[in-house]
Coordinates of N, CA and C in Angstrom, one line a residue:
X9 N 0.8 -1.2 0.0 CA 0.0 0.0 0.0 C 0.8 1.3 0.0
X10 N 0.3 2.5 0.2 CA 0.7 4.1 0.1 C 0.9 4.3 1.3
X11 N 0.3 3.4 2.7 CA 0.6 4.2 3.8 C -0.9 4.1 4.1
X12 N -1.1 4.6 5.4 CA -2.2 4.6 6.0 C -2.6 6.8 5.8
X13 N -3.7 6.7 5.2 CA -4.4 7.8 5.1 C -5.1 8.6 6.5
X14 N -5.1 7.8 6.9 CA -5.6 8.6 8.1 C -5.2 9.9 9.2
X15 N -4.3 9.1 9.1 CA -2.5 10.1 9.6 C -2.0 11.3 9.1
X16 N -2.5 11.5 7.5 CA -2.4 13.3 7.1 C -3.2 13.9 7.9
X17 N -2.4 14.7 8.2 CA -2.8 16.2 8.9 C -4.2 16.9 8.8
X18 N -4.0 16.9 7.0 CA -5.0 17.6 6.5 C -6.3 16.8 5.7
X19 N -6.2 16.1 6.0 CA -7.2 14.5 5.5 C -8.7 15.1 5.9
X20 N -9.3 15.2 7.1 CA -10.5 16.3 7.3 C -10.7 17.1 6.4
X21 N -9.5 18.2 6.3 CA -10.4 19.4 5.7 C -10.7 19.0 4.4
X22 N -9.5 17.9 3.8 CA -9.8 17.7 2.5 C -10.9 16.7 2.2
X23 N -11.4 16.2 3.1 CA -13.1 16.2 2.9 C -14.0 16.6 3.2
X24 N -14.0 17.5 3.8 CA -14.9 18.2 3.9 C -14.9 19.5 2.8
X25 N -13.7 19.7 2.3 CA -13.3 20.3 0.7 C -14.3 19.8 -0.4
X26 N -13.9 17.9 -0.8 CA -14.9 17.6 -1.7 C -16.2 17.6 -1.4
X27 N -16.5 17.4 -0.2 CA -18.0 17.6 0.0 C -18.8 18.7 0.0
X28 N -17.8 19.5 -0.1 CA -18.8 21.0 -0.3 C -18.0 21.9 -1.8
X29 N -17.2 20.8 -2.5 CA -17.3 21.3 -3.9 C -17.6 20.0 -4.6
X30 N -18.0 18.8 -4.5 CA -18.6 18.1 -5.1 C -19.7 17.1 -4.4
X31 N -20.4 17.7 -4.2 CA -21.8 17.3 -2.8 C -22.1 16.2 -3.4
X32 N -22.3 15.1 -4.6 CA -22.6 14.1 -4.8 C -21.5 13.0 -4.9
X33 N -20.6 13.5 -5.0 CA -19.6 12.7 -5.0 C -19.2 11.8 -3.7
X34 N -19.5 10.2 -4.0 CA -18.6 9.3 -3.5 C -17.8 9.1 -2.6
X35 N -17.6 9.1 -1.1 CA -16.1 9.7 -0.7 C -15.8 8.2 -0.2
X36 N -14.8 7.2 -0.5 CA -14.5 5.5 0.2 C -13.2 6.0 0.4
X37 N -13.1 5.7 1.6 CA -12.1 5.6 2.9 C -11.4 4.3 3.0
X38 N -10.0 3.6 3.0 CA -9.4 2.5 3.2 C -8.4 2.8 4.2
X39 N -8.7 2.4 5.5 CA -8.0 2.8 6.7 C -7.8 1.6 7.6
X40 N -6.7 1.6 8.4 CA -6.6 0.2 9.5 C -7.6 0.8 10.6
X41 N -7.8 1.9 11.0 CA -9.0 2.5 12.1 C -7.9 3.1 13.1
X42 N -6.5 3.6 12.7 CA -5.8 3.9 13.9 C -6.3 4.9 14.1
X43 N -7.1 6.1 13.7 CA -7.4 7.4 13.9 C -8.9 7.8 13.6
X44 N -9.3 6.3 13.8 CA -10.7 6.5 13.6 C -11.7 7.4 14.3
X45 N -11.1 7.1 15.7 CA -11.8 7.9 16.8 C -11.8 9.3 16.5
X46 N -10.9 10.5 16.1 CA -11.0 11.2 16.3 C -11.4 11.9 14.8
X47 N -11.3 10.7 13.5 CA -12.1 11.5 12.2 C -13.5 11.4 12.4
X48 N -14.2 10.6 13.3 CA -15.6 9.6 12.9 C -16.8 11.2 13.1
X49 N -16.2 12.2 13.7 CA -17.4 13.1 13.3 C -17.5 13.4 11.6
X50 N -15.8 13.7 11.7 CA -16.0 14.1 10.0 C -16.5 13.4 9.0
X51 N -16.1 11.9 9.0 CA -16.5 10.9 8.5 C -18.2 11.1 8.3
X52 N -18.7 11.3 9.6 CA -20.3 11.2 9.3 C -20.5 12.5 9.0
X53 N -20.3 13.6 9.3 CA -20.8 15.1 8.8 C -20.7 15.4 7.8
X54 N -19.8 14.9 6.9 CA -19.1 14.9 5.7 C -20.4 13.5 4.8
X55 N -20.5 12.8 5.3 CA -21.3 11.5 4.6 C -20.2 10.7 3.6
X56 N -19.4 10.5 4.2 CA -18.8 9.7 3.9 C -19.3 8.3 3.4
X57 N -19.0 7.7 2.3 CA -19.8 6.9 2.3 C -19.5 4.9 2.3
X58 N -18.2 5.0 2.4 CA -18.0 3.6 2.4 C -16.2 3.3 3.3
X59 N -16.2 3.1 4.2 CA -15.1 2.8 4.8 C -14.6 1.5 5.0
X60 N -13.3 1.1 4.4 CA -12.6 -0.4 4.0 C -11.8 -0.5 5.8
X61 N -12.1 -1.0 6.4 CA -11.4 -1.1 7.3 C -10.4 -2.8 7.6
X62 N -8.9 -2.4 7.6 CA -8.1 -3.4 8.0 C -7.9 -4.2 9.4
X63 N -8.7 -4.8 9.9 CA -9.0 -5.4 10.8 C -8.0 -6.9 10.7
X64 N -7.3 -7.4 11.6 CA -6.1 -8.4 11.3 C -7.3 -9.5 12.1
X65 N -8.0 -9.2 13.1 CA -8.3 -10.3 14.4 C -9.6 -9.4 15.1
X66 N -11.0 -10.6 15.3 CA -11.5 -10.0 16.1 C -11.1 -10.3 17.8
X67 N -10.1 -10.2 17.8 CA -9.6 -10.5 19.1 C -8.2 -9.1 19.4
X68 N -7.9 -8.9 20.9 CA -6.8 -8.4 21.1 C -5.1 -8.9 20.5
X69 N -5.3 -9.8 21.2 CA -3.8 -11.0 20.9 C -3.7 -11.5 19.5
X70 N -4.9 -11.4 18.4 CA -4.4 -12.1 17.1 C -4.2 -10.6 15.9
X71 N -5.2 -9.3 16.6 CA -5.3 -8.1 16.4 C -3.6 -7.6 16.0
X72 N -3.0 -7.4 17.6 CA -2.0 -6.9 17.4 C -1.3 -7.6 17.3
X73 N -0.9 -8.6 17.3 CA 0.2 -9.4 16.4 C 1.0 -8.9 15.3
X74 N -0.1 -8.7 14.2 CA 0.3 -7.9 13.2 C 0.4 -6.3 13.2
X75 N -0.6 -5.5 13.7 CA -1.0 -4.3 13.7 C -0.1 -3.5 14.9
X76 N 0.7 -4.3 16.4 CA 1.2 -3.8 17.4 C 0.2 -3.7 18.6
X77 N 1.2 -3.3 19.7 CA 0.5 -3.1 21.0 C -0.3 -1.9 21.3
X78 N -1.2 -2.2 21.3 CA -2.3 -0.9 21.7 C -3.3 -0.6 20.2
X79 N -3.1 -1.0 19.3 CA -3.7 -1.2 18.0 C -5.2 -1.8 18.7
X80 N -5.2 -2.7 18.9 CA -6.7 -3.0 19.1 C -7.4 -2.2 19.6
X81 N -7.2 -1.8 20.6 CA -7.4 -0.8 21.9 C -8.4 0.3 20.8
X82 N -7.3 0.9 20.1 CA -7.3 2.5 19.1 C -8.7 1.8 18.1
X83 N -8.3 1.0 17.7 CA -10.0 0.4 16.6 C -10.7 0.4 17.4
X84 N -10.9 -0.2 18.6 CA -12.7 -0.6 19.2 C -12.5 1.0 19.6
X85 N -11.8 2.2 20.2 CA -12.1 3.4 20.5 C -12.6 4.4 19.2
X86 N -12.3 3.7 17.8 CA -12.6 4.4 17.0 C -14.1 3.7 16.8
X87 N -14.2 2.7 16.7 CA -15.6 2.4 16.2 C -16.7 2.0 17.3
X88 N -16.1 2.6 18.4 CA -16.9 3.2 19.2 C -17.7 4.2 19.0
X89 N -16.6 5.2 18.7 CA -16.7 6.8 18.2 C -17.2 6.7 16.6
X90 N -17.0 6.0 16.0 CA -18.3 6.2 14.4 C -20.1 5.4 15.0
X91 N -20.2 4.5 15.8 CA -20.9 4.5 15.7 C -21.8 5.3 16.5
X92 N -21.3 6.2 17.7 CA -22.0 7.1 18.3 C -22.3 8.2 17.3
X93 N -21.0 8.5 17.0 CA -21.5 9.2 15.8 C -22.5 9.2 14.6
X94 N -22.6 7.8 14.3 CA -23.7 7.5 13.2 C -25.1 7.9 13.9
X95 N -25.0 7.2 15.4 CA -26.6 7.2 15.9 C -27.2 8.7 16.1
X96 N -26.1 9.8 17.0 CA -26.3 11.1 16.9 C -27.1 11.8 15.7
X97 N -26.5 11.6 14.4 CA -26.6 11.5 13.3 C -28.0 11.3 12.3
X98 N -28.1 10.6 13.2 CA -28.9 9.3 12.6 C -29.0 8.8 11.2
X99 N -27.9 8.7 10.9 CA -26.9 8.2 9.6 C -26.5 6.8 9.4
X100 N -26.5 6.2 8.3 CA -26.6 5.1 8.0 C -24.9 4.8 7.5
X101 N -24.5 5.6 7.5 CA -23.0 5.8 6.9 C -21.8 6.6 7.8
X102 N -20.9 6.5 7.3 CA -19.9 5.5 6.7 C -20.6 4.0 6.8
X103 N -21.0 3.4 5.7 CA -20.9 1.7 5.8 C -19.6 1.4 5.7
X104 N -19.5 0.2 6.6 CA -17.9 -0.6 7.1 C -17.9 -1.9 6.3
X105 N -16.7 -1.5 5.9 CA -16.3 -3.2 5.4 C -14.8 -3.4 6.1
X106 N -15.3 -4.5 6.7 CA -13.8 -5.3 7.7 C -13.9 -6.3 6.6
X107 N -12.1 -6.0 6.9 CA -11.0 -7.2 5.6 C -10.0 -7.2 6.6
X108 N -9.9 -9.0 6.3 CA -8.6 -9.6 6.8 C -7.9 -10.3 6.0
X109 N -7.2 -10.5 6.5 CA -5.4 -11.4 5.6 C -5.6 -12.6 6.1
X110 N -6.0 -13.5 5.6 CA -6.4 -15.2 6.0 C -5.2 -15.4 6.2
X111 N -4.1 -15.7 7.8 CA -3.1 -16.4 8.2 C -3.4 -17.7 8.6
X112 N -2.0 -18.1 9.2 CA -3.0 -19.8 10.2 C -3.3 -19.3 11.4
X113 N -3.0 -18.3 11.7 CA -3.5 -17.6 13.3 C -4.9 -17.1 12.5
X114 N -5.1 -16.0 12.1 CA -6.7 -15.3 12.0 C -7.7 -16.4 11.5
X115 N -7.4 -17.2 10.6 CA -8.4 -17.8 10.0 C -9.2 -18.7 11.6
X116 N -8.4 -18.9 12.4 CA -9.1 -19.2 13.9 C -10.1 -18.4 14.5
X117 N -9.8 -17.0 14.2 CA -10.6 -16.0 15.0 C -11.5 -15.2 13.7
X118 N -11.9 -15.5 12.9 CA -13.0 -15.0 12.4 C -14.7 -15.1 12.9
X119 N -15.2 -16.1 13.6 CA -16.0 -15.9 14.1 C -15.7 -14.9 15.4
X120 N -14.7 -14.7 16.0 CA -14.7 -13.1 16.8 C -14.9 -11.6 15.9
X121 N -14.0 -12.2 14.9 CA -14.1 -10.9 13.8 C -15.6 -10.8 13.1
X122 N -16.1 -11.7 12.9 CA -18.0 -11.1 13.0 C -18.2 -10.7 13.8
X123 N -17.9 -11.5 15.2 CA -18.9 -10.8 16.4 C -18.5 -9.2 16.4
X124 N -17.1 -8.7 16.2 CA -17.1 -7.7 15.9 C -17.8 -6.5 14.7
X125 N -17.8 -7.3 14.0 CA -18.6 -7.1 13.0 C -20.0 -6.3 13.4
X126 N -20.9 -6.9 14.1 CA -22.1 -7.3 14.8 C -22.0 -6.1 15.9
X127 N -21.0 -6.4 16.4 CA -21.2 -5.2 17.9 C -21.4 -3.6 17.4
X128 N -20.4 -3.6 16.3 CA -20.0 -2.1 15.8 C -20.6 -1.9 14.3
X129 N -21.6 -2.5 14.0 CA -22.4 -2.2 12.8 C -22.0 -2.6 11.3
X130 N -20.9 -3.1 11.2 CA -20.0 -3.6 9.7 C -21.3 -4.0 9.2
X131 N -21.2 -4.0 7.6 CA -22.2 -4.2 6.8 C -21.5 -5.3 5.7
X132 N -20.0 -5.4 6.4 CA -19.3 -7.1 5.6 C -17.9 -7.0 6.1
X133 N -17.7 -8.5 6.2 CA -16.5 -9.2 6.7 C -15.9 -9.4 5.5
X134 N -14.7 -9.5 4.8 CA -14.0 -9.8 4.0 C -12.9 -10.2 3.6
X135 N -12.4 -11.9 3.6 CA -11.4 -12.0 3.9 C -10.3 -12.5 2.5
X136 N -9.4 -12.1 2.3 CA -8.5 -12.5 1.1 C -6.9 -12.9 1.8
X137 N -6.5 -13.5 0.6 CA -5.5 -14.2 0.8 C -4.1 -13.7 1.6
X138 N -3.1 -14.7 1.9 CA -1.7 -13.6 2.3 C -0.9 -13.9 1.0
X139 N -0.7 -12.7 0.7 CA 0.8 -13.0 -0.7 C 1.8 -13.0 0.0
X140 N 3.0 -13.9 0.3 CA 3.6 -14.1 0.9 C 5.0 -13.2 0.3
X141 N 5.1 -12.4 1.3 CA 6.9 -11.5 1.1 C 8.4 -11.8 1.3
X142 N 8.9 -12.6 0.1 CA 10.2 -13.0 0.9 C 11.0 -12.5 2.1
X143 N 11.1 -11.0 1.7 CA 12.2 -10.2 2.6 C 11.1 -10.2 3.8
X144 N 10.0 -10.3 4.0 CA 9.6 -10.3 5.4 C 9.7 -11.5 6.1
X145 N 9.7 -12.6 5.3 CA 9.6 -13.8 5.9 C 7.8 -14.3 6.2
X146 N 7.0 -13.7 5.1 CA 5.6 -14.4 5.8 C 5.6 -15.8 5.4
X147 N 6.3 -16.3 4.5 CA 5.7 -18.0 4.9 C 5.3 -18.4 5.1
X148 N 5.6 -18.2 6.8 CA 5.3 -19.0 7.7 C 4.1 -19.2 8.2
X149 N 3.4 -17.6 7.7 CA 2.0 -17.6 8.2 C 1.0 -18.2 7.2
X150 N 1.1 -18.7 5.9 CA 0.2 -18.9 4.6 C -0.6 -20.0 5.4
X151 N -1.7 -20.1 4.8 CA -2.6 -21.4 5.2 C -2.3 -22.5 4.3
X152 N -1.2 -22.6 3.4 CA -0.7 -23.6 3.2 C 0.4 -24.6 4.2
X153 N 0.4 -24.2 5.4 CA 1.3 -24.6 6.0 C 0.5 -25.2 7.6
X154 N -0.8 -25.1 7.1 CA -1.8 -26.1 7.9 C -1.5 -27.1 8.3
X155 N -1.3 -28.1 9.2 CA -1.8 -29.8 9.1 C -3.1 -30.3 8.4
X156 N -3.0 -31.6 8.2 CA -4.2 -31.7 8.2 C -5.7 -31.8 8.9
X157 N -4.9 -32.0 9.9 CA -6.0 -31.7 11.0 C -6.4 -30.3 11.1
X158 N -5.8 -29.1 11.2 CA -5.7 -27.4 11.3 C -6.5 -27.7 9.9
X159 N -6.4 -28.0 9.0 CA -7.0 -27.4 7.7 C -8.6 -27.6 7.7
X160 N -8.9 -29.1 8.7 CA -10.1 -29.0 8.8 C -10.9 -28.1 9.9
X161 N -9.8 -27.8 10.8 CA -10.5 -26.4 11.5 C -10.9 -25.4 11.3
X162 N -9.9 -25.5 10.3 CA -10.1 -23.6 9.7 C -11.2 -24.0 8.9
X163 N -11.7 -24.9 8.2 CA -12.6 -24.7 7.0 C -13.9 -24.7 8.1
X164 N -14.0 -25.1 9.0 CA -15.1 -25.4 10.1 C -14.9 -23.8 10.4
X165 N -14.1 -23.4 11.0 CA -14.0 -21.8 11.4 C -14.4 -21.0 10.6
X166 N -14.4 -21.4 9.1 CA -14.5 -20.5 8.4 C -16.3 -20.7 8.0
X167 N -16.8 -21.4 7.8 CA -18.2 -21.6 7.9 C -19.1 -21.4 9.0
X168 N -18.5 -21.5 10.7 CA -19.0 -20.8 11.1 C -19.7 -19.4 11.3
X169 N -18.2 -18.4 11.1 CA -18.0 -17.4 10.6 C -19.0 -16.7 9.6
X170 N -19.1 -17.5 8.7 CA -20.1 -17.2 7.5 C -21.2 -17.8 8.0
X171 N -21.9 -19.1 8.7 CA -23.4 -18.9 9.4 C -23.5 -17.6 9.9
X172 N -22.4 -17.4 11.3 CA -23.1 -16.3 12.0 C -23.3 -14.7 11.4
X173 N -22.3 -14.7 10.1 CA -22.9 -13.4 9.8 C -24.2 -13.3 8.6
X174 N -24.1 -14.6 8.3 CA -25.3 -14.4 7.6 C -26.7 -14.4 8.7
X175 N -26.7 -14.7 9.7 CA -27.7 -14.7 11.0 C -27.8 -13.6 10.8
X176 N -26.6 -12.1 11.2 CA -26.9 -11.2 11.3 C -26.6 -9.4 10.2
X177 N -27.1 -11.1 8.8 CA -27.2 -9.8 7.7 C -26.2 -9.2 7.6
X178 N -25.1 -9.9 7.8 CA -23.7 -9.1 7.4 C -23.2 -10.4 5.9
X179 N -22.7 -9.4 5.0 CA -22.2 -9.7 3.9 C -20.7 -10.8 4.3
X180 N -20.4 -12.1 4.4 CA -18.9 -12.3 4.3 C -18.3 -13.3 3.0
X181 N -17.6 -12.9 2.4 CA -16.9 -13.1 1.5 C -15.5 -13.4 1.5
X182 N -15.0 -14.2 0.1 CA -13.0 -14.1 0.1 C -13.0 -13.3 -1.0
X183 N -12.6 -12.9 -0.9 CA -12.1 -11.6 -1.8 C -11.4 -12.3 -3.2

């Protein structure tokens, strides 16, 4: 990727710029949620309309793994703060889409990653593959590196996952 967007300085005004020089226009957001909390007024004042959110784990421990310490923390305070903001509002938007990186650790916790889903309003779970980086060494995390026994968990994990969001009207897909 370019970097996480959330983090310019000037990212606010410059939507609140297009939305008051192009009022019909579109505005989709692709953010991990580290700064969610404190854009989520703008996000909804502005009507922002579709926010991609990079969610690793609906748990703490499988969360920051990838993302670091205190990362989980900073998402549930931001989508805290959008969805107070939505109700305030009473705004239907930003719609959320949570996307994860299927490892052999996450593909375990995706029925947490619905229930997150569920608590904080996402409108779809979305999970795609890991391309594996030599110079980082992910390897080791592909879900080709399953047993066979792990492979039949995950495919059980993974259909859970997809009952319970289809229970609660959330979209989940592989990308």
């Amino acid at each position: 990727g370019q970097g996480e967007v959330s983090i310019l300085p000037w990212l606010p005004d410059y939507i609140s710029d297009i939305r008051e020089h192009l009022p019909k226009a579109q505005i989709l957001i692709s953010t991990n949620g580290s700064k969610l909390d404190v854009l989520a007024t703008n996000f909804v004042q502005n009507s922002v309309r579709r926010l991609f959110l990079s969610v690793e784990g609906g748990t703490q421990s499988v969360h920051e793994r990838i993302r670091g310490k205190g990362s989980f923390y900073q998402l549930v305070m931001g989508l805290r703060a959008l969805k107070r903001e939505r109700k305030l509002a009473e705004s239907e938007t930003p719609l959320m889409d949570f996307t994860t990186v299927l490892t052999r650790e996450s593909v375990f916790d995706l029925t947490n990653l619905v229930r997150l889903a569920i608590r904080y309003g996402a409108d779809s779970v979305k999970t795609q593959a890991l391309v594996p980086h030599m110079e980082l060494n992910l390897l080791p995390l592909r879900l080709s590196t399953l047993t066979p026994e792990e492979k039949i968990r995950a495919i059980a994990s993974i259909e859970e996952a997809k009952a319970l969001a289809k229970e609660h009207n959330i979209e989940f897909r592989h990308l």
